[in-house]
Amino acid sequence: MLQILADRGPSPAFPPASSSIPKPARTTPLVGPLLPPRTAVFLEGLVGSAHYRVVDGCVATAQTLSDGRRQIIDLIGPGRLIGLGLSEHIRYSAETLGFTRLEAVTMSQSDRELALGQMLERSQGLVMLLGRKTAPERVAFALLDLARQFGRPAREKRRGAITFHLYPTRGDLADWLGLTVETVSRCFTRLKKAGLIDLERGDLVTVLDPQQLSGLAAGDRPLSH
């Protein structure tokens, strides 16, 4: 049974998200219950935690300062693992960002080491993202990462377009990318005006030109005004 702790109110610099995640040696025979958005799976400082695989939905891992400021470490989609750590205490919290289903997994030592290495890669990518990239580059990179994790071919759009449900709010993205909510919103507007993305209902994003968006994320092309 999943040990969900609490239900809380609202509160590639990255390598590919899911293609090389190792499969655990065993999984529980039953997948856990469907968790509502903003459910705390576990809290920062917990002594040990089960390892979970995301089956459906999205989980944010984060660390929080004493004054309430939050840094989202990663946004984790289907097929990826949470609950990994290098010490006795879990150094981050995990919270669902949409209706999410998890399964508890048991990993071999070699699989665990591989998964930890991949988690470290993404953490190092986040350091580069926050330290060297401009705001439009950060938002472009985030959209590409989310498209890899959650995307599907877009219907009735241009060839190669990818559509995905945007689980994080603008505030979540700001806490992930080290930006303000206003800056994230302005970047979305500029990306839409440039014809790189389309937005529907605020939570359905279509990457219209992945190649051009990748160029922007890599710093190889500017974002036109």
PDB file of N, CA and C in Angstrom, residues 15-83:
ATOM      1  N   PRO A  15      18.877  15.618 -19.475  1.00  0.00           N
ATOM      2  CA  PRO A  15      18.912  14.505 -20.412  1.00  0.00           C
ATOM      3  C   PRO A  15      17.502  14.001 -20.663  1.00  0.00           C
ATOM      4  N   PRO A  16      17.289  13.162 -21.682  1.00  0.00           N
ATOM      5  CA  PRO A  16      15.946  12.607 -21.911  1.00  0.00           C
ATOM      6  C   PRO A  16      15.379  12.009 -20.638  1.00  0.00           C
ATOM      7  N   ALA A  17      14.086  12.233 -20.435  1.00  0.00           N
ATOM      8  CA  ALA A  17      13.497  11.956 -19.132  1.00  0.00           C
ATOM      9  C   ALA A  17      13.224  10.487 -18.876  1.00  0.00           C
ATOM     10  N   SER A  18      12.914   9.728 -19.888  1.00  0.00           N
ATOM     11  CA  SER A  18      12.393   8.399 -19.585  1.00  0.00           C
ATOM     12  C   SER A  18      13.022   7.252 -20.366  1.00  0.00           C
ATOM     13  N   SER A  19      13.758   7.548 -21.436  1.00  0.00           N
ATOM     14  CA  SER A  19      14.183   6.464 -22.316  1.00  0.00           C
ATOM     15  C   SER A  19      15.146   5.500 -21.655  1.00  0.00           C
ATOM     16  N   SER A  20      15.948   5.975 -20.687  1.00  0.00           N
ATOM     17  CA  SER A  20      16.973   5.105 -20.119  1.00  0.00           C
ATOM     18  C   SER A  20      16.764   4.816 -18.646  1.00  0.00           C
ATOM     19  N   ILE A  21      15.576   5.055 -18.125  1.00  0.00           N
ATOM     20  CA  ILE A  21      15.308   4.754 -16.725  1.00  0.00           C
ATOM     21  C   ILE A  21      15.283   3.236 -16.551  1.00  0.00           C
ATOM     22  N   PRO A  22      16.056   2.699 -15.618  1.00  0.00           N
ATOM     23  CA  PRO A  22      16.073   1.251 -15.449  1.00  0.00           C
ATOM     24  C   PRO A  22      14.767   0.740 -14.882  1.00  0.00           C
ATOM     25  N   LYS A  23      14.415  -0.483 -15.263  1.00  0.00           N
ATOM     26  CA  LYS A  23      13.230  -1.115 -14.701  1.00  0.00           C
ATOM     27  C   LYS A  23      13.606  -1.833 -13.413  1.00  0.00           C
ATOM     28  N   PRO A  24      12.761  -1.709 -12.384  1.00  0.00           N
ATOM     29  CA  PRO A  24      13.090  -2.380 -11.131  1.00  0.00           C
ATOM     30  C   PRO A  24      12.963  -3.886 -11.256  1.00  0.00           C
ATOM     31  N   ALA A  25      13.612  -4.590 -10.332  1.00  0.00           N
ATOM     32  CA  ALA A  25      13.568  -6.048 -10.360  1.00  0.00           C
ATOM     33  C   ALA A  25      12.156  -6.554 -10.092  1.00  0.00           C
ATOM     34  N   ARG A  26      11.436  -5.895  -9.185  1.00  0.00           N
ATOM     35  CA  ARG A  26      10.075  -6.318  -8.865  1.00  0.00           C
ATOM     36  C   ARG A  26       9.197  -5.091  -8.717  1.00  0.00           C
ATOM     37  N   THR A  27       7.934  -5.257  -8.976  1.00  0.00           N
ATOM     38  CA  THR A  27       6.952  -4.234  -8.668  1.00  0.00           C
ATOM     39  C   THR A  27       5.832  -4.880  -7.876  1.00  0.00           C
ATOM     40  N   THR A  28       5.094  -4.050  -7.158  1.00  0.00           N
ATOM     41  CA  THR A  28       3.951  -4.581  -6.444  1.00  0.00           C
ATOM     42  C   THR A  28       2.903  -5.023  -7.458  1.00  0.00           C
ATOM     43  N   PRO A  29       2.102  -6.048  -7.155  1.00  0.00           N
ATOM     44  CA  PRO A  29       1.142  -6.553  -8.135  1.00  0.00           C
ATOM     45  C   PRO A  29       0.022  -5.571  -8.427  1.00  0.00           C
ATOM     46  N   LEU A  30      -0.257  -4.661  -7.509  1.00  0.00           N
ATOM     47  CA  LEU A  30      -1.343  -3.715  -7.700  1.00  0.00           C
ATOM     48  C   LEU A  30      -0.805  -2.298  -7.714  1.00  0.00           C
ATOM     49  N   VAL A  31      -1.284  -1.509  -8.642  1.00  0.00           N
ATOM     50  CA  VAL A  31      -0.945  -0.097  -8.690  1.00  0.00           C
ATOM     51  C   VAL A  31      -1.762   0.634  -7.639  1.00  0.00           C
ATOM     52  N   GLY A  32      -1.197   1.677  -7.045  1.00  0.00           N
ATOM     53  CA  GLY A  32      -1.856   2.392  -5.971  1.00  0.00           C
ATOM     54  C   GLY A  32      -3.057   3.198  -6.436  1.00  0.00           C
ATOM     55  N   PRO A  33      -3.740   3.845  -5.512  1.00  0.00           N
ATOM     56  CA  PRO A  33      -4.943   4.612  -5.824  1.00  0.00           C
ATOM     57  C   PRO A  33      -4.621   5.863  -6.630  1.00  0.00           C
ATOM     58  N   LEU A  34      -5.639   6.393  -7.289  1.00  0.00           N
ATOM     59  CA  LEU A  34      -5.491   7.645  -8.026  1.00  0.00           C
ATOM     60  C   LEU A  34      -5.448   8.787  -7.013  1.00  0.00           C
ATOM     61  N   LEU A  35      -4.342   9.517  -7.000  1.00  0.00           N
ATOM     62  CA  LEU A  35      -4.140  10.592  -6.035  1.00  0.00           C
ATOM     63  C   LEU A  35      -4.562  11.927  -6.631  1.00  0.00           C
ATOM     64  N   PRO A  36      -5.262  12.759  -5.874  1.00  0.00           N
ATOM     65  CA  PRO A  36      -5.658  14.073  -6.390  1.00  0.00           C
ATOM     66  C   PRO A  36      -4.476  15.018  -6.466  1.00  0.00           C
ATOM     67  N   PRO A  37      -4.623  16.122  -7.216  1.00  0.00           N
ATOM     68  CA  PRO A  37      -3.552  17.115  -7.284  1.00  0.00           C
ATOM     69  C   PRO A  37      -3.208  17.663  -5.905  1.00  0.00           C
ATOM     70  N   ARG A  38      -1.943  18.027  -5.727  1.00  0.00           N
ATOM     71  CA  ARG A  38      -1.401  18.638  -4.508  1.00  0.00           C
ATOM     72  C   ARG A  38      -1.463  17.679  -3.315  1.00  0.00           C
ATOM     73  N   THR A  39      -1.256  16.401  -3.601  1.00  0.00           N
ATOM     74  CA  THR A  39      -1.098  15.416  -2.534  1.00  0.00           C
ATOM     75  C   THR A  39       0.385  15.228  -2.257  1.00  0.00           C
ATOM     76  N   ALA A  40       0.791  15.338  -0.994  1.00  0.00           N
ATOM     77  CA  ALA A  40       2.183  15.110  -0.618  1.00  0.00           C
ATOM     78  C   ALA A  40       2.439  13.609  -0.549  1.00  0.00           C
ATOM     79  N   VAL A  41       3.332  13.121  -1.399  1.00  0.00           N
ATOM     80  CA  VAL A  41       3.674  11.695  -1.399  1.00  0.00           C
ATOM     81  C   VAL A  41       4.613  11.405  -0.234  1.00  0.00           C
ATOM     82  N   PHE A  42       5.621  12.242  -0.056  1.00  0.00           N
ATOM     83  CA  PHE A  42       6.453  12.213   1.140  1.00  0.00           C
ATOM     84  C   PHE A  42       7.048  13.600   1.347  1.00  0.00           C
ATOM     85  N   LEU A  43       7.541  13.852   2.555  1.00  0.00           N
ATOM     86  CA  LEU A  43       8.021  15.178   2.931  1.00  0.00           C
ATOM     87  C   LEU A  43       9.530  15.179   3.100  1.00  0.00           C
ATOM     88  N   GLU A  44      10.107  16.330   2.855  1.00  0.00           N
ATOM     89  CA  GLU A  44      11.543  16.529   3.034  1.00  0.00           C
ATOM     90  C   GLU A  44      11.950  16.196   4.471  1.00  0.00           C
ATOM     91  N   GLY A  45      13.047  15.473   4.636  1.00  0.00           N
ATOM     92  CA  GLY A  45      13.530  15.100   5.964  1.00  0.00           C
ATOM     93  C   GLY A  45      13.061  13.746   6.435  1.00  0.00           C
ATOM     94  N   LEU A  46      12.196  13.089   5.661  1.00  0.00           N
ATOM     95  CA  LEU A  46      11.702  11.771   6.034  1.00  0.00           C
ATOM     96  C   LEU A  46      12.864  10.776   6.121  1.00  0.00           C
ATOM     97  N   VAL A  47      12.825   9.929   7.122  1.00  0.00           N
ATOM     98  CA  VAL A  47      13.846   8.890   7.257  1.00  0.00           C
ATOM     99  C   VAL A  47      13.462   7.718   6.361  1.00  0.00           C
ATOM    100  N   GLY A  48      14.151   7.604   5.255  1.00  0.00           N
ATOM    101  CA  GLY A  48      13.862   6.509   4.338  1.00  0.00           C
ATOM    102  C   GLY A  48      12.504   6.666   3.674  1.00  0.00           C
ATOM    103  N   SER A  49      12.345   6.092   2.515  1.00  0.00           N
ATOM    104  CA  SER A  49      11.068   6.130   1.808  1.00  0.00           C
ATOM    105  C   SER A  49      11.030   4.976   0.825  1.00  0.00           C
ATOM    106  N   ALA A  50       9.827   4.498   0.576  1.00  0.00           N
ATOM    107  CA  ALA A  50       9.678   3.518  -0.500  1.00  0.00           C
ATOM    108  C   ALA A  50      10.021   4.184  -1.829  1.00  0.00           C
ATOM    109  N   HIS A  51      10.403   3.374  -2.797  1.00  0.00           N
ATOM    110  CA  HIS A  51      10.614   3.874  -4.149  1.00  0.00           C
ATOM    111  C   HIS A  51       9.307   3.711  -4.916  1.00  0.00           C
ATOM    112  N   TYR A  52       8.923   4.754  -5.630  1.00  0.00           N
ATOM    113  CA  TYR A  52       7.691   4.711  -6.409  1.00  0.00           C
ATOM    114  C   TYR A  52       7.995   5.003  -7.866  1.00  0.00           C
ATOM    115  N   ARG A  53       7.241   4.349  -8.735  1.00  0.00           N
ATOM    116  CA  ARG A  53       7.253   4.688 -10.153  1.00  0.00           C
ATOM    117  C   ARG A  53       5.969   5.446 -10.473  1.00  0.00           C
ATOM    118  N   VAL A  54       6.088   6.513 -11.249  1.00  0.00           N
ATOM    119  CA  VAL A  54       4.912   7.240 -11.710  1.00  0.00           C
ATOM    120  C   VAL A  54       4.287   6.448 -12.855  1.00  0.00           C
ATOM    121  N   VAL A  55       3.038   6.067 -12.687  1.00  0.00           N
ATOM    122  CA  VAL A  55       2.319   5.329 -13.727  1.00  0.00           C
ATOM    123  C   VAL A  55       1.571   6.301 -14.634  1.00  0.00           C
ATOM    124  N   ASP A  56       0.833   7.219 -14.038  1.00  0.00           N
ATOM    125  CA  ASP A  56       0.123   8.274 -14.767  1.00  0.00           C
ATOM    126  C   ASP A  56       0.265   9.555 -13.965  1.00  0.00           C
ATOM    127  N   GLY A  57       0.230  10.698 -14.658  1.00  0.00           N
ATOM    128  CA  GLY A  57       0.256  11.973 -13.961  1.00  0.00           C
ATOM    129  C   GLY A  57       1.649  12.543 -13.830  1.00  0.00           C
ATOM    130  N   CYS A  58       1.814  13.434 -12.855  1.00  0.00           N
ATOM    131  CA  CYS A  58       3.060  14.179 -12.705  1.00  0.00           C
ATOM    132  C   CYS A  58       3.338  14.428 -11.233  1.00  0.00           C
ATOM    133  N   VAL A  59       4.607  14.303 -10.845  1.00  0.00           N
ATOM    134  CA  VAL A  59       5.050  14.566  -9.481  1.00  0.00           C
ATOM    135  C   VAL A  59       6.169  15.597  -9.522  1.00  0.00           C
ATOM    136  N   ALA A  60       6.095  16.582  -8.626  1.00  0.00           N
ATOM    137  CA  ALA A  60       7.168  17.569  -8.470  1.00  0.00           C
ATOM    138  C   ALA A  60       7.977  17.227  -7.234  1.00  0.00           C
ATOM    139  N   THR A  61       9.299  17.208  -7.370  1.00  0.00           N
ATOM    140  CA  THR A  61      10.168  17.089  -6.204  1.00  0.00           C
ATOM    141  C   THR A  61      10.753  18.469  -5.920  1.00  0.00           C
ATOM    142  N   ALA A  62      10.881  18.812  -4.637  1.00  0.00           N
ATOM    143  CA  ALA A  62      11.264  20.183  -4.289  1.00  0.00           C
ATOM    144  C   ALA A  62      11.942  20.238  -2.930  1.00  0.00           C
ATOM    145  N   GLN A  63      12.677  21.315  -2.716  1.00  0.00           N
ATOM    146  CA  GLN A  63      13.210  21.675  -1.415  1.00  0.00           C
ATOM    147  C   GLN A  63      12.687  23.062  -1.066  1.00  0.00           C
ATOM    148  N   THR A  64      12.448  23.295   0.232  1.00  0.00           N
ATOM    149  CA  THR A  64      11.847  24.553   0.685  1.00  0.00           C
ATOM    150  C   THR A  64      12.695  25.181   1.772  1.00  0.00           C
ATOM    151  N   LEU A  65      12.931  26.490   1.664  1.00  0.00           N
ATOM    152  CA  LEU A  65      13.653  27.228   2.687  1.00  0.00           C
ATOM    153  C   LEU A  65      12.731  27.517   3.866  1.00  0.00           C
ATOM    154  N   SER A  66      13.320  27.938   4.979  1.00  0.00           N
ATOM    155  CA  SER A  66      12.538  28.190   6.190  1.00  0.00           C
ATOM    156  C   SER A  66      11.521  29.314   6.003  1.00  0.00           C
ATOM    157  N   ASP A  67      11.782  30.237   5.070  1.00  0.00           N
ATOM    158  CA  ASP A  67      10.845  31.337   4.832  1.00  0.00           C
ATOM    159  C   ASP A  67       9.786  31.002   3.795  1.00  0.00           C
ATOM    160  N   GLY A  68       9.770  29.763   3.345  1.00  0.00           N
ATOM    161  CA  GLY A  68       8.723  29.325   2.424  1.00  0.00           C
ATOM    162  C   GLY A  68       9.107  29.334   0.961  1.00  0.00           C
ATOM    163  N   ARG A  69      10.245  29.911   0.624  1.00  0.00           N
ATOM    164  CA  ARG A  69      10.670  29.886  -0.773  1.00  0.00           C
ATOM    165  C   ARG A  69      10.985  28.450  -1.196  1.00  0.00           C
ATOM    166  N   ARG A  70      10.577  28.125  -2.413  1.00  0.00           N
ATOM    167  CA  ARG A  70      10.656  26.746  -2.884  1.00  0.00           C
ATOM    168  C   ARG A  70      11.482  26.660  -4.159  1.00  0.00           C
ATOM    169  N   GLN A  71      12.305  25.626  -4.246  1.00  0.00           N
ATOM    170  CA  GLN A  71      12.995  25.300  -5.492  1.00  0.00           C
ATOM    171  C   GLN A  71      12.535  23.925  -5.937  1.00  0.00           C
ATOM    172  N   ILE A  72      11.806  23.887  -7.049  1.00  0.00           N
ATOM    173  CA  ILE A  72      11.445  22.596  -7.622  1.00  0.00           C
ATOM    174  C   ILE A  72      12.683  22.003  -8.271  1.00  0.00           C
ATOM    175  N   ILE A  73      12.994  20.772  -7.909  1.00  0.00           N
ATOM    176  CA  ILE A  73      14.179  20.088  -8.406  1.00  0.00           C
ATOM    177  C   ILE A  73      13.895  19.395  -9.731  1.00  0.00           C
ATOM    178  N   ASP A  74      12.706  18.804  -9.853  1.00  0.00           N
ATOM    179  CA  ASP A  74      12.387  18.062 -11.067  1.00  0.00           C
ATOM    180  C   ASP A  74      10.884  17.882 -11.178  1.00  0.00           C
ATOM    181  N   LEU A  75      10.413  17.755 -12.397  1.00  0.00           N
ATOM    182  CA  LEU A  75       9.036  17.372 -12.690  1.00  0.00           C
ATOM    183  C   LEU A  75       9.096  15.995 -13.334  1.00  0.00           C
ATOM    184  N   ILE A  76       8.387  15.033 -12.744  1.00  0.00           N
ATOM    185  CA  ILE A  76       8.584  13.627 -13.053  1.00  0.00           C
ATOM    186  C   ILE A  76       7.308  13.035 -13.628  1.00  0.00           C
ATOM    187  N   GLY A  77       7.437  12.443 -14.812  1.00  0.00           N
ATOM    188  CA  GLY A  77       6.293  11.874 -15.498  1.00  0.00           C
ATOM    189  C   GLY A  77       6.306  10.360 -15.521  1.00  0.00           C
ATOM    190  N   PRO A  78       5.386   9.753 -16.273  1.00  0.00           N
ATOM    191  CA  PRO A  78       5.232   8.296 -16.303  1.00  0.00           C
ATOM    192  C   PRO A  78       6.517   7.558 -16.639  1.00  0.00           C
ATOM    193  N   GLY A  79       6.749   6.474 -15.888  1.00  0.00           N
ATOM    194  CA  GLY A  79       7.917   5.640 -16.111  1.00  0.00           C
ATOM    195  C   GLY A  79       9.116   6.004 -15.271  1.00  0.00           C
ATOM    196  N   ARG A  80       9.079   7.173 -14.643  1.00  0.00           N
ATOM    197  CA  ARG A  80      10.225   7.613 -13.851  1.00  0.00           C
ATOM    198  C   ARG A  80       9.989   7.352 -12.362  1.00  0.00           C
ATOM    199  N   LEU A  81      11.075   7.416 -11.581  1.00  0.00           N
ATOM    200  CA  LEU A  81      11.063   7.000 -10.186  1.00  0.00           C
ATOM    201  C   LEU A  81      11.190   8.178  -9.240  1.00  0.00           C
ATOM    202  N   ILE A  82      10.594   8.050  -8.051  1.00  0.00           N
ATOM    203  CA  ILE A  82      10.785   8.996  -6.959  1.00  0.00           C
ATOM    204  C   ILE A  82      11.097   8.197  -5.695  1.00  0.00           C
ATOM    205  N   GLY A  83      11.656   8.886  -4.710  1.00  0.00           N
ATOM    206  CA  GLY A  83      11.998   8.233  -3.452  1.00  0.00           C
ATOM    207  C   GLY A  83      13.451   7.850  -3.356  1.00  0.00           C
TER     208      GLY A  83
END
